Amino acid sequence: MGTGTHAGHGHGHAEGHGHGEEDIDWEAMADYIEQEGEMRIPFAEEAAAWLRGLLLEGGCGPEIARRLLDVGSGPGVYTALLAREFPQAEVVAVDGTPALLERARVRAEHEGVGSRVTTLEAQLPEDFGRLGSADVIWTSHVVHHIGDQQAALDALAASLRPGGLLAVVERGLAPRYLPRDLGFGRPGLPARLEALTEDWFSAMRADLPDHTRSVEDWPAMLARAGLTPAGTRSFLTELPAPLGKAARSHLHAKLSRERASFEEELDDEDRRTLDALLDEEAPTGIMHRPDAFYLTATTVHTGRAS
Protein backbone atom coordinates (compact mmCIF):
# COMPACT_ATOMS: atom_id res chain seq x y z
CA MET A 1 0.00 0.00 0.00
CA GLY A 2 1.02 3.62 -0.30
CA THR A 3 1.64 5.74 2.72
CA GLY A 4 -1.90 6.85 2.62
CA THR A 5 -3.64 9.96 3.74
CA HIS A 6 -1.86 13.16 4.33
CA ALA A 7 -1.98 16.74 5.51
CA GLY A 8 -4.33 16.24 8.38
CA HIS A 9 -6.82 14.25 6.42
CA GLY A 10 -8.32 12.93 9.61
CA HIS A 11 -11.91 11.76 9.47
CA GLY A 12 -12.23 12.48 5.78
CA HIS A 13 -11.44 8.95 4.66
CA ALA A 14 -15.03 8.02 3.98
CA GLU A 15 -15.01 10.71 1.35
CA GLY A 16 -13.20 8.32 -0.98
CA HIS A 17 -15.07 6.13 -3.43
CA GLY A 18 -15.99 2.66 -2.26
CA HIS A 19 -15.36 0.89 1.01
CA GLY A 20 -11.77 -0.35 0.95
CA GLU A 21 -8.24 0.96 1.10
CA GLU A 22 -7.67 -0.24 -2.46
CA ASP A 23 -10.47 2.07 -3.66
CA ILE A 24 -8.72 5.26 -2.56
CA ASP A 25 -7.16 7.15 -5.46
CA TRP A 26 -4.73 9.45 -3.66
CA GLU A 27 -3.62 11.20 -6.83
CA ALA A 28 -7.21 12.09 -7.71
CA MET A 29 -7.66 13.45 -4.19
CA ALA A 30 -4.53 15.64 -4.33
CA ASP A 31 -6.35 18.97 -4.55
CA TYR A 32 -8.72 17.99 -1.76
CA ILE A 33 -5.90 16.83 0.54
CA GLU A 34 -3.86 19.95 -0.17
CA GLN A 35 -6.81 22.23 0.50
CA GLU A 36 -7.55 20.59 3.84
CA GLY A 37 -3.89 20.75 4.85
CA GLU A 38 -3.77 24.45 4.09
CA MET A 39 -6.86 25.04 6.25
CA ARG A 40 -5.05 23.35 9.15
CA ILE A 41 -1.66 25.06 8.84
CA PRO A 42 -2.13 26.92 12.18
CA PHE A 43 -2.47 23.56 13.94
CA ALA A 44 0.74 22.28 12.35
CA GLU A 45 2.63 25.44 13.30
CA GLU A 46 1.53 25.05 16.93
CA ALA A 47 2.39 21.36 16.91
CA ALA A 48 5.87 22.02 15.46
CA ALA A 49 6.55 24.61 18.17
CA TRP A 50 5.48 22.05 20.77
CA LEU A 51 7.83 19.46 19.29
CA ARG A 52 10.72 21.94 19.48
CA GLY A 53 9.92 22.42 23.16
CA LEU A 54 9.86 18.65 23.73
CA LEU A 55 13.31 18.36 22.20
CA LEU A 56 14.56 20.99 24.63
CA GLU A 57 12.92 19.20 27.57
CA GLY A 58 14.73 16.05 26.52
CA GLY A 59 18.06 17.84 26.74
CA CYS A 60 18.42 18.37 23.00
CA GLY A 61 17.90 21.67 21.24
CA PRO A 62 15.89 21.75 17.99
CA GLU A 63 19.17 22.45 16.17
CA ILE A 64 20.20 18.82 16.69
CA ALA A 65 17.30 17.70 14.48
CA ARG A 66 19.43 17.05 11.40
CA ARG A 67 17.05 14.69 9.61
CA LEU A 68 13.27 14.79 9.78
CA LEU A 69 10.87 12.37 8.09
CA ASP A 70 7.36 13.36 7.03
CA VAL A 71 5.88 9.89 6.58
CA GLY A 72 2.73 10.13 4.51
CA SER A 73 3.59 13.58 3.23
CA GLY A 74 1.01 13.73 0.46
CA PRO A 75 1.34 17.00 -1.47
CA GLY A 76 3.82 18.35 1.08
CA VAL A 77 1.84 21.03 2.92
CA TYR A 78 3.37 19.98 6.24
CA THR A 79 6.71 18.98 4.71
CA ALA A 80 7.45 22.57 3.74
CA LEU A 81 6.16 23.83 7.06
CA LEU A 82 8.39 21.44 9.01
CA ALA A 83 11.36 22.55 6.93
CA ARG A 84 10.67 26.15 7.96
CA GLU A 85 10.18 25.23 11.63
CA PHE A 86 13.36 23.08 11.76
CA PRO A 87 15.80 25.18 9.69
CA GLN A 88 18.81 22.94 10.41
CA ALA A 89 17.13 19.77 9.21
CA GLU A 90 17.04 17.83 5.99
CA VAL A 91 13.34 17.04 5.62
CA VAL A 92 12.30 13.95 3.68
CA ALA A 93 8.79 13.70 2.22
CA VAL A 94 7.85 10.01 2.23
CA ASP A 95 4.85 8.83 0.25
CA GLY A 96 3.70 6.01 -1.98
CA THR A 97 2.22 8.20 -4.75
CA PRO A 98 4.77 9.75 -7.15
CA ALA A 99 2.43 12.55 -8.25
CA LEU A 100 1.98 13.68 -4.64
CA LEU A 101 5.73 13.62 -4.06
CA GLU A 102 6.17 15.86 -7.12
CA ARG A 103 3.68 18.29 -5.61
CA ALA A 104 5.67 18.22 -2.37
CA ARG A 105 8.88 19.00 -4.25
CA VAL A 106 7.30 21.90 -6.16
CA ARG A 107 5.73 23.29 -3.00
CA ALA A 108 9.05 23.19 -1.13
CA GLU A 109 10.74 25.07 -3.98
CA HIS A 110 7.95 27.65 -4.05
CA GLU A 111 8.25 28.21 -0.29
CA GLY A 112 12.02 28.62 -0.44
CA VAL A 113 13.00 25.41 1.37
CA GLY A 114 13.62 23.22 -1.67
CA SER A 115 17.35 22.88 -0.96
CA ARG A 116 16.59 20.99 2.27
CA VAL A 117 13.60 18.90 1.13
CA THR A 118 14.03 15.55 -0.59
CA THR A 119 11.46 12.93 -1.50
CA LEU A 120 11.32 9.18 -1.04
CA GLU A 121 8.76 6.93 -2.71
CA ALA A 122 7.95 4.14 -0.29
CA GLN A 123 5.20 1.56 -0.04
CA LEU A 124 4.37 0.80 3.57
CA PRO A 125 4.67 -1.43 5.46
CA GLU A 126 7.03 -3.17 3.01
CA ASP A 127 9.49 -0.28 2.77
CA PHE A 128 9.88 0.74 6.42
CA GLY A 129 13.47 -0.46 6.24
CA ARG A 130 14.27 2.11 3.54
CA LEU A 131 13.40 5.15 5.65
CA GLY A 132 16.81 5.44 7.32
CA SER A 133 17.43 7.04 10.70
CA ALA A 134 15.98 10.38 11.80
CA ASP A 135 15.87 12.76 14.76
CA VAL A 136 12.17 13.59 14.28
CA ILE A 137 9.50 11.52 12.55
CA TRP A 138 6.13 13.12 11.78
CA THR A 139 3.36 10.86 10.50
CA SER A 140 -0.14 12.21 9.94
CA HIS A 141 -3.11 9.83 9.66
CA VAL A 142 -0.98 7.09 8.13
CA VAL A 143 -0.63 4.39 10.79
CA HIS A 144 -4.31 3.46 10.64
CA HIS A 145 -3.87 2.58 6.95
CA ILE A 146 -1.51 -0.24 7.96
CA GLY A 147 -3.10 -3.50 9.07
CA ASP A 148 -0.89 -4.02 12.13
CA GLN A 149 -0.67 -0.58 13.73
CA GLN A 150 1.59 -1.73 16.54
CA ALA A 151 4.06 -3.22 14.07
CA ALA A 152 4.02 0.09 12.17
CA LEU A 153 4.87 2.02 15.33
CA ASP A 154 7.60 -0.51 16.15
CA ALA A 155 9.15 0.07 12.72
CA LEU A 156 8.97 3.86 12.99
CA ALA A 157 10.46 3.78 16.49
CA ALA A 158 13.35 1.68 15.18
CA SER A 159 14.26 4.54 12.81
CA LEU A 160 14.63 7.09 15.60
CA ARG A 161 18.04 8.24 16.73
CA PRO A 162 18.70 8.46 20.50
CA GLY A 163 16.74 11.36 21.97
CA GLY A 164 14.62 11.62 18.84
CA LEU A 165 10.87 12.12 18.73
CA LEU A 166 8.10 10.25 16.94
CA ALA A 167 4.95 12.36 16.47
CA VAL A 168 1.86 10.37 15.48
CA VAL A 169 -1.20 12.31 14.36
CA GLU A 170 -4.28 10.12 14.74
CA ARG A 171 -8.00 10.68 15.20
CA GLY A 172 -8.88 13.77 17.25
CA LEU A 173 -12.39 15.15 16.69
CA ALA A 174 -14.21 15.08 13.36
CA PRO A 175 -14.87 18.47 11.74
CA ARG A 176 -18.03 20.39 12.60
CA TYR A 177 -19.20 22.76 9.91
CA LEU A 178 -23.01 23.02 9.89
CA PRO A 179 -25.75 23.48 12.52
CA ARG A 180 -27.71 20.42 13.66
CA ASP A 181 -30.93 21.84 12.19
CA LEU A 182 -30.37 23.19 8.69
CA GLY A 183 -33.86 24.61 8.35
CA PHE A 184 -34.87 21.84 5.94
CA GLY A 185 -34.65 18.07 5.96
CA ARG A 186 -34.42 15.95 9.08
CA PRO A 187 -32.23 17.54 11.81
CA GLY A 188 -28.99 15.78 12.68
CA LEU A 189 -27.58 15.11 9.20
CA PRO A 190 -23.96 15.96 10.20
CA ALA A 191 -24.11 13.38 13.03
CA ARG A 192 -25.51 10.73 10.70
CA LEU A 193 -22.76 11.36 8.16
CA GLU A 194 -20.17 11.05 10.92
CA ALA A 195 -21.66 7.71 12.02
CA LEU A 196 -21.50 6.42 8.44
CA THR A 197 -17.87 7.56 8.26
CA GLU A 198 -17.05 5.58 11.40
CA ASP A 199 -18.64 2.46 9.92
CA TRP A 200 -16.63 2.99 6.72
CA PHE A 201 -13.47 3.45 8.76
CA SER A 202 -13.98 0.17 10.63
CA ALA A 203 -14.66 -1.69 7.36
CA MET A 204 -11.57 -0.16 5.76
CA ARG A 205 -9.41 -1.26 8.70
CA ALA A 206 -10.87 -4.78 8.67
CA ASP A 207 -10.04 -5.21 4.98
CA LEU A 208 -6.36 -4.27 5.32
CA PRO A 209 -3.70 -6.96 4.87
CA ASP A 210 -2.56 -8.39 8.23
CA HIS A 211 -5.32 -6.50 10.01
CA THR A 212 -4.81 -6.74 13.74
CA ARG A 213 -7.24 -5.25 16.23
CA SER A 214 -5.72 -3.36 19.13
CA VAL A 215 -6.91 -0.93 21.74
CA GLU A 216 -6.00 2.41 20.20
CA ASP A 217 -4.31 3.75 23.32
CA TRP A 218 -1.58 5.55 21.40
CA PRO A 219 0.70 6.44 24.35
CA ALA A 220 0.62 2.78 25.49
CA MET A 221 1.32 1.63 21.93
CA LEU A 222 4.30 4.02 21.72
CA ALA A 223 5.58 2.57 25.00
CA ARG A 224 5.26 -0.97 23.61
CA ALA A 225 7.33 0.22 20.65
CA GLY A 226 10.16 0.96 23.09
CA LEU A 227 9.64 4.72 23.33
CA THR A 228 9.01 6.91 26.35
CA PRO A 229 5.68 8.70 25.89
CA ALA A 230 6.52 12.41 25.76
CA GLY A 231 3.03 13.87 25.77
CA THR A 232 -0.24 14.10 23.90
CA ARG A 233 -1.86 17.35 22.82
CA SER A 234 -4.87 18.33 20.76
CA PHE A 235 -4.91 21.47 18.65
CA LEU A 236 -7.99 23.33 17.44
CA THR A 237 -8.56 24.56 13.93
CA GLU A 238 -11.35 27.12 14.07
CA LEU A 239 -12.64 29.08 11.10
CA PRO A 240 -15.74 31.00 12.20
CA ALA A 241 -18.68 31.91 10.01
CA PRO A 242 -18.89 33.35 7.47
CA LEU A 243 -16.36 31.11 5.74
CA GLY A 244 -14.17 32.22 2.87
CA LYS A 245 -14.50 30.73 -0.60
CA ALA A 246 -11.62 28.24 -0.26
CA ALA A 247 -13.05 26.68 2.89
CA ARG A 248 -16.52 26.53 1.34
CA SER A 249 -15.12 24.83 -1.76
CA HIS A 250 -13.44 22.25 0.46
CA LEU A 251 -16.69 21.54 2.31
CA HIS A 252 -18.55 21.29 -1.00
CA ALA A 253 -16.03 18.66 -2.12
CA LYS A 254 -16.37 16.85 1.21
CA LEU A 255 -20.16 16.69 0.98
CA SER A 256 -19.95 15.63 -2.68
CA ARG A 257 -17.73 12.70 -1.78
CA GLU A 258 -20.00 11.68 1.08
CA ARG A 259 -23.06 11.95 -1.15
CA ALA A 260 -21.43 9.55 -3.64
CA SER A 261 -19.92 7.19 -1.07
CA PHE A 262 -23.05 6.80 1.05
CA GLU A 263 -25.61 6.67 -1.77
CA GLU A 264 -26.96 3.31 -0.60
CA GLU A 265 -26.85 4.02 3.13
CA LEU A 266 -28.65 7.39 3.05
CA ASP A 267 -32.42 7.60 3.06
CA ASP A 268 -34.31 9.63 0.47
CA GLU A 269 -34.72 12.65 2.72
CA ASP A 270 -31.02 12.85 3.55
CA ARG A 271 -30.11 12.49 -0.13
CA ARG A 272 -32.42 15.42 -0.94
CA THR A 273 -30.89 17.45 1.88
CA LEU A 274 -27.38 16.81 0.60
CA ASP A 275 -28.44 17.73 -2.92
CA ALA A 276 -29.76 21.05 -1.58
CA LEU A 277 -26.49 21.69 0.27
CA LEU A 278 -24.56 20.95 -2.93
CA ASP A 279 -26.66 23.33 -5.04
CA GLU A 280 -24.13 26.02 -5.92
CA GLU A 281 -26.82 28.57 -6.78
CA ALA A 282 -29.16 28.15 -3.82
CA PRO A 283 -28.74 30.44 -0.78
CA THR A 284 -29.15 27.35 1.43
CA GLY A 285 -26.23 25.60 -0.28
CA ILE A 286 -22.84 25.24 1.42
CA MET A 287 -21.30 27.77 -0.99
CA HIS A 288 -23.56 30.54 0.32
CA ARG A 289 -24.92 29.65 3.79
CA PRO A 290 -23.97 32.39 6.28
CA ASP A 291 -23.87 29.86 9.15
CA ALA A 292 -21.22 27.52 7.67
CA PHE A 293 -18.09 27.29 9.83
CA TYR A 294 -15.17 24.89 10.34
CA LEU A 295 -14.09 23.51 13.71
CA THR A 296 -11.95 20.45 14.37
CA ALA A 297 -9.38 19.14 16.85
CA THR A 298 -6.25 17.28 15.75
CA THR A 299 -4.44 15.09 18.28
CA VAL A 300 -0.69 14.46 18.28
CA HIS A 301 0.87 11.65 20.33
CA THR A 302 4.64 11.69 20.90
CA GLY A 303 7.27 9.21 22.03
CA ARG A 304 10.97 9.72 22.73
CA ALA A 305 13.77 7.30 21.93
CA SER A 306 16.20 6.57 24.73
Coordinates of C-alpha atoms in Angstrom, one line a residue:
M1 CA 0.0 0.0 0.0
G2 CA 1.0 3.6 -0.3
T3 CA 1.6 5.7 2.7
G4 CA -1.9 6.9 2.6
T5 CA -3.6 10.0 3.7
H6 CA -1.9 13.2 4.3
A7 CA -2.0 16.7 5.5
G8 CA -4.3 16.2 8.4
H9 CA -6.8 14.3 6.4
G10 CA -8.3 12.9 9.6
H11 CA -11.9 11.8 9.5
G12 CA -12.2 12.5 5.8
H13 CA -11.4 9.0 4.7
A14 CA -15.0 8.0 4.0
E15 CA -15.0 10.7 1.4
G16 CA -13.2 8.3 -1.0
H17 CA -15.1 6.1 -3.4
G18 CA -16.0 2.7 -2.3
H19 CA -15.4 0.9 1.0
G20 CA -11.8 -0.4 1.0
E21 CA -8.2 1.0 1.1
E22 CA -7.7 -0.2 -2.5
D23 CA -10.5 2.1 -3.7
I24 CA -8.7 5.3 -2.6
D25 CA -7.2 7.1 -5.5
W26 CA -4.7 9.4 -3.7
E27 CA -3.6 11.2 -6.8
A28 CA -7.2 12.1 -7.7
M29 CA -7.7 13.5 -4.2
A30 CA -4.5 15.6 -4.3
D31 CA -6.4 19.0 -4.6
Y32 CA -8.7 18.0 -1.8
I33 CA -5.9 16.8 0.5
E34 CA -3.9 20.0 -0.2
Q35 CA -6.8 22.2 0.5
E36 CA -7.5 20.6 3.8
G37 CA -3.9 20.7 4.8
E38 CA -3.8 24.5 4.1
M39 CA -6.9 25.0 6.2
R40 CA -5.0 23.3 9.1
I41 CA -1.7 25.1 8.8
P42 CA -2.1 26.9 12.2
F43 CA -2.5 23.6 13.9
A44 CA 0.7 22.3 12.4
E45 CA 2.6 25.4 13.3
E46 CA 1.5 25.1 16.9
A47 CA 2.4 21.4 16.9
A48 CA 5.9 22.0 15.5
A49 CA 6.6 24.6 18.2
W50 CA 5.5 22.0 20.8
L51 CA 7.8 19.5 19.3
R52 CA 10.7 21.9 19.5
G53 CA 9.9 22.4 23.2
L54 CA 9.9 18.7 23.7
L55 CA 13.3 18.4 22.2
L56 CA 14.6 21.0 24.6
E57 CA 12.9 19.2 27.6
G58 CA 14.7 16.0 26.5
G59 CA 18.1 17.8 26.7
C60 CA 18.4 18.4 23.0
G61 CA 17.9 21.7 21.2
P62 CA 15.9 21.8 18.0
E63 CA 19.2 22.5 16.2
I64 CA 20.2 18.8 16.7
A65 CA 17.3 17.7 14.5
R66 CA 19.4 17.1 11.4
R67 CA 17.1 14.7 9.6
L68 CA 13.3 14.8 9.8
L69 CA 10.9 12.4 8.1
D70 CA 7.4 13.4 7.0
V71 CA 5.9 9.9 6.6
G72 CA 2.7 10.1 4.5
S73 CA 3.6 13.6 3.2
G74 CA 1.0 13.7 0.5
P75 CA 1.3 17.0 -1.5
G76 CA 3.8 18.3 1.1
V77 CA 1.8 21.0 2.9
Y78 CA 3.4 20.0 6.2
T79 CA 6.7 19.0 4.7
A80 CA 7.5 22.6 3.7
L81 CA 6.2 23.8 7.1
L82 CA 8.4 21.4 9.0
A83 CA 11.4 22.6 6.9
R84 CA 10.7 26.1 8.0
E85 CA 10.2 25.2 11.6
F86 CA 13.4 23.1 11.8
P87 CA 15.8 25.2 9.7
Q88 CA 18.8 22.9 10.4
A89 CA 17.1 19.8 9.2
E90 CA 17.0 17.8 6.0
V91 CA 13.3 17.0 5.6
V92 CA 12.3 13.9 3.7
A93 CA 8.8 13.7 2.2
V94 CA 7.9 10.0 2.2
D95 CA 4.9 8.8 0.3
G96 CA 3.7 6.0 -2.0
T97 CA 2.2 8.2 -4.7
P98 CA 4.8 9.8 -7.1
A99 CA 2.4 12.6 -8.3
L100 CA 2.0 13.7 -4.6
L101 CA 5.7 13.6 -4.1
E102 CA 6.2 15.9 -7.1
R103 CA 3.7 18.3 -5.6
A104 CA 5.7 18.2 -2.4
R105 CA 8.9 19.0 -4.3
V106 CA 7.3 21.9 -6.2
R107 CA 5.7 23.3 -3.0
A108 CA 9.0 23.2 -1.1
E109 CA 10.7 25.1 -4.0
H110 CA 8.0 27.6 -4.1
E111 CA 8.2 28.2 -0.3
G112 CA 12.0 28.6 -0.4
V113 CA 13.0 25.4 1.4
G114 CA 13.6 23.2 -1.7
S115 CA 17.4 22.9 -1.0
R116 CA 16.6 21.0 2.3
V117 CA 13.6 18.9 1.1
T118 CA 14.0 15.6 -0.6
T119 CA 11.5 12.9 -1.5
L120 CA 11.3 9.2 -1.0
E121 CA 8.8 6.9 -2.7
A122 CA 7.9 4.1 -0.3
Q123 CA 5.2 1.6 0.0
L124 CA 4.4 0.8 3.6
P125 CA 4.7 -1.4 5.5
E126 CA 7.0 -3.2 3.0
D127 CA 9.5 -0.3 2.8
F128 CA 9.9 0.7 6.4
G129 CA 13.5 -0.5 6.2
R130 CA 14.3 2.1 3.5
L131 CA 13.4 5.2 5.7
G132 CA 16.8 5.4 7.3
S133 CA 17.4 7.0 10.7
A134 CA 16.0 10.4 11.8
D135 CA 15.9 12.8 14.8
V136 CA 12.2 13.6 14.3
I137 CA 9.5 11.5 12.5
W138 CA 6.1 13.1 11.8
T139 CA 3.4 10.9 10.5
S140 CA -0.1 12.2 9.9
H141 CA -3.1 9.8 9.7
V142 CA -1.0 7.1 8.1
V143 CA -0.6 4.4 10.8
H144 CA -4.3 3.5 10.6
H145 CA -3.9 2.6 6.9
I146 CA -1.5 -0.2 8.0
G147 CA -3.1 -3.5 9.1
D148 CA -0.9 -4.0 12.1
Q149 CA -0.7 -0.6 13.7
Q150 CA 1.6 -1.7 16.5
A151 CA 4.1 -3.2 14.1
A152 CA 4.0 0.1 12.2
L153 CA 4.9 2.0 15.3
D154 CA 7.6 -0.5 16.2
A155 CA 9.2 0.1 12.7
L156 CA 9.0 3.9 13.0
A157 CA 10.5 3.8 16.5
A158 CA 13.4 1.7 15.2
S159 CA 14.3 4.5 12.8
L160 CA 14.6 7.1 15.6
R161 CA 18.0 8.2 16.7
P162 CA 18.7 8.5 20.5
G163 CA 16.7 11.4 22.0
G164 CA 14.6 11.6 18.8
L165 CA 10.9 12.1 18.7
L166 CA 8.1 10.3 16.9
A167 CA 5.0 12.4 16.5
V168 CA 1.9 10.4 15.5
V169 CA -1.2 12.3 14.4
E170 CA -4.3 10.1 14.7
R171 CA -8.0 10.7 15.2
G172 CA -8.9 13.8 17.2
L173 CA -12.4 15.1 16.7
A174 CA -14.2 15.1 13.4
P175 CA -14.9 18.5 11.7
R176 CA -18.0 20.4 12.6
Y177 CA -19.2 22.8 9.9
L178 CA -23.0 23.0 9.9
P179 CA -25.7 23.5 12.5
R180 CA -27.7 20.4 13.7
D181 CA -30.9 21.8 12.2
L182 CA -30.4 23.2 8.7
G183 CA -33.9 24.6 8.4
F184 CA -34.9 21.8 5.9
G185 CA -34.6 18.1 6.0
R186 CA -34.4 15.9 9.1
P187 CA -32.2 17.5 11.8
G188 CA -29.0 15.8 12.7
L189 CA -27.6 15.1 9.2
P190 CA -24.0 16.0 10.2
A191 CA -24.1 13.4 13.0
R192 CA -25.5 10.7 10.7
L193 CA -22.8 11.4 8.2
E194 CA -20.2 11.0 10.9
A195 CA -21.7 7.7 12.0
L196 CA -21.5 6.4 8.4
T197 CA -17.9 7.6 8.3
E198 CA -17.0 5.6 11.4
D199 CA -18.6 2.5 9.9
W200 CA -16.6 3.0 6.7
F201 CA -13.5 3.4 8.8
S202 CA -14.0 0.2 10.6
A203 CA -14.7 -1.7 7.4
M204 CA -11.6 -0.2 5.8
R205 CA -9.4 -1.3 8.7
A206 CA -10.9 -4.8 8.7
D207 CA -10.0 -5.2 5.0
L208 CA -6.4 -4.3 5.3
P209 CA -3.7 -7.0 4.9
D210 CA -2.6 -8.4 8.2
H211 CA -5.3 -6.5 10.0
T212 CA -4.8 -6.7 13.7
R213 CA -7.2 -5.2 16.2
S214 CA -5.7 -3.4 19.1
V215 CA -6.9 -0.9 21.7
E216 CA -6.0 2.4 20.2
D217 CA -4.3 3.8 23.3
W218 CA -1.6 5.5 21.4
P219 CA 0.7 6.4 24.4
A220 CA 0.6 2.8 25.5
M221 CA 1.3 1.6 21.9
L222 CA 4.3 4.0 21.7
A223 CA 5.6 2.6 25.0
R224 CA 5.3 -1.0 23.6
A225 CA 7.3 0.2 20.6
G226 CA 10.2 1.0 23.1
L227 CA 9.6 4.7 23.3
T228 CA 9.0 6.9 26.4
P229 CA 5.7 8.7 25.9
A230 CA 6.5 12.4 25.8
G231 CA 3.0 13.9 25.8
T232 CA -0.2 14.1 23.9
R233 CA -1.9 17.3 22.8
S234 CA -4.9 18.3 20.8
F235 CA -4.9 21.5 18.6
L236 CA -8.0 23.3 17.4
T237 CA -8.6 24.6 13.9
E238 CA -11.3 27.1 14.1
L239 CA -12.6 29.1 11.1
P240 CA -15.7 31.0 12.2
A241 CA -18.7 31.9 10.0
P242 CA -18.9 33.3 7.5
L243 CA -16.4 31.1 5.7
G244 CA -14.2 32.2 2.9
K245 CA -14.5 30.7 -0.6
A246 CA -11.6 28.2 -0.3
A247 CA -13.1 26.7 2.9
R248 CA -16.5 26.5 1.3
S249 CA -15.1 24.8 -1.8
H250 CA -13.4 22.3 0.5
L251 CA -16.7 21.5 2.3
H252 CA -18.5 21.3 -1.0
A253 CA -16.0 18.7 -2.1
K254 CA -16.4 16.8 1.2
L255 CA -20.2 16.7 1.0
S256 CA -20.0 15.6 -2.7
R257 CA -17.7 12.7 -1.8
E258 CA -20.0 11.7 1.1
R259 CA -23.1 12.0 -1.2
A260 CA -21.4 9.5 -3.6
S261 CA -19.9 7.2 -1.1
F262 CA -23.0 6.8 1.0
E263 CA -25.6 6.7 -1.8
E264 CA -27.0 3.3 -0.6
E265 CA -26.9 4.0 3.1
L266 CA -28.6 7.4 3.1
D267 CA -32.4 7.6 3.1
D268 CA -34.3 9.6 0.5
E269 CA -34.7 12.7 2.7
D270 CA -31.0 12.9 3.6
R271 CA -30.1 12.5 -0.1
R272 CA -32.4 15.4 -0.9
T273 CA -30.9 17.5 1.9
L274 CA -27.4 16.8 0.6
D275 CA -28.4 17.7 -2.9
A276 CA -29.8 21.0 -1.6
L277 CA -26.5 21.7 0.3
L278 CA -24.6 21.0 -2.9
D279 CA -26.7 23.3 -5.0
E280 CA -24.1 26.0 -5.9
E281 CA -26.8 28.6 -6.8
A282 CA -29.2 28.1 -3.8
P283 CA -28.7 30.4 -0.8
T284 CA -29.2 27.4 1.4
G285 CA -26.2 25.6 -0.3
I286 CA -22.8 25.2 1.4
M287 CA -21.3 27.8 -1.0
H288 CA -23.6 30.5 0.3
R289 CA -24.9 29.7 3.8
P290 CA -24.0 32.4 6.3
D291 CA -23.9 29.9 9.2
A292 CA -21.2 27.5 7.7
F293 CA -18.1 27.3 9.8
Y294 CA -15.2 24.9 10.3
L295 CA -14.1 23.5 13.7
T296 CA -11.9 20.4 14.4
A297 CA -9.4 19.1 16.9
T298 CA -6.3 17.3 15.7
T299 CA -4.4 15.1 18.3
V300 CA -0.7 14.5 18.3
H301 CA 0.9 11.6 20.3
T302 CA 4.6 11.7 20.9
G303 CA 7.3 9.2 22.0
R304 CA 11.0 9.7 22.7
A305 CA 13.8 7.3 21.9
S306 CA 16.2 6.6 24.7

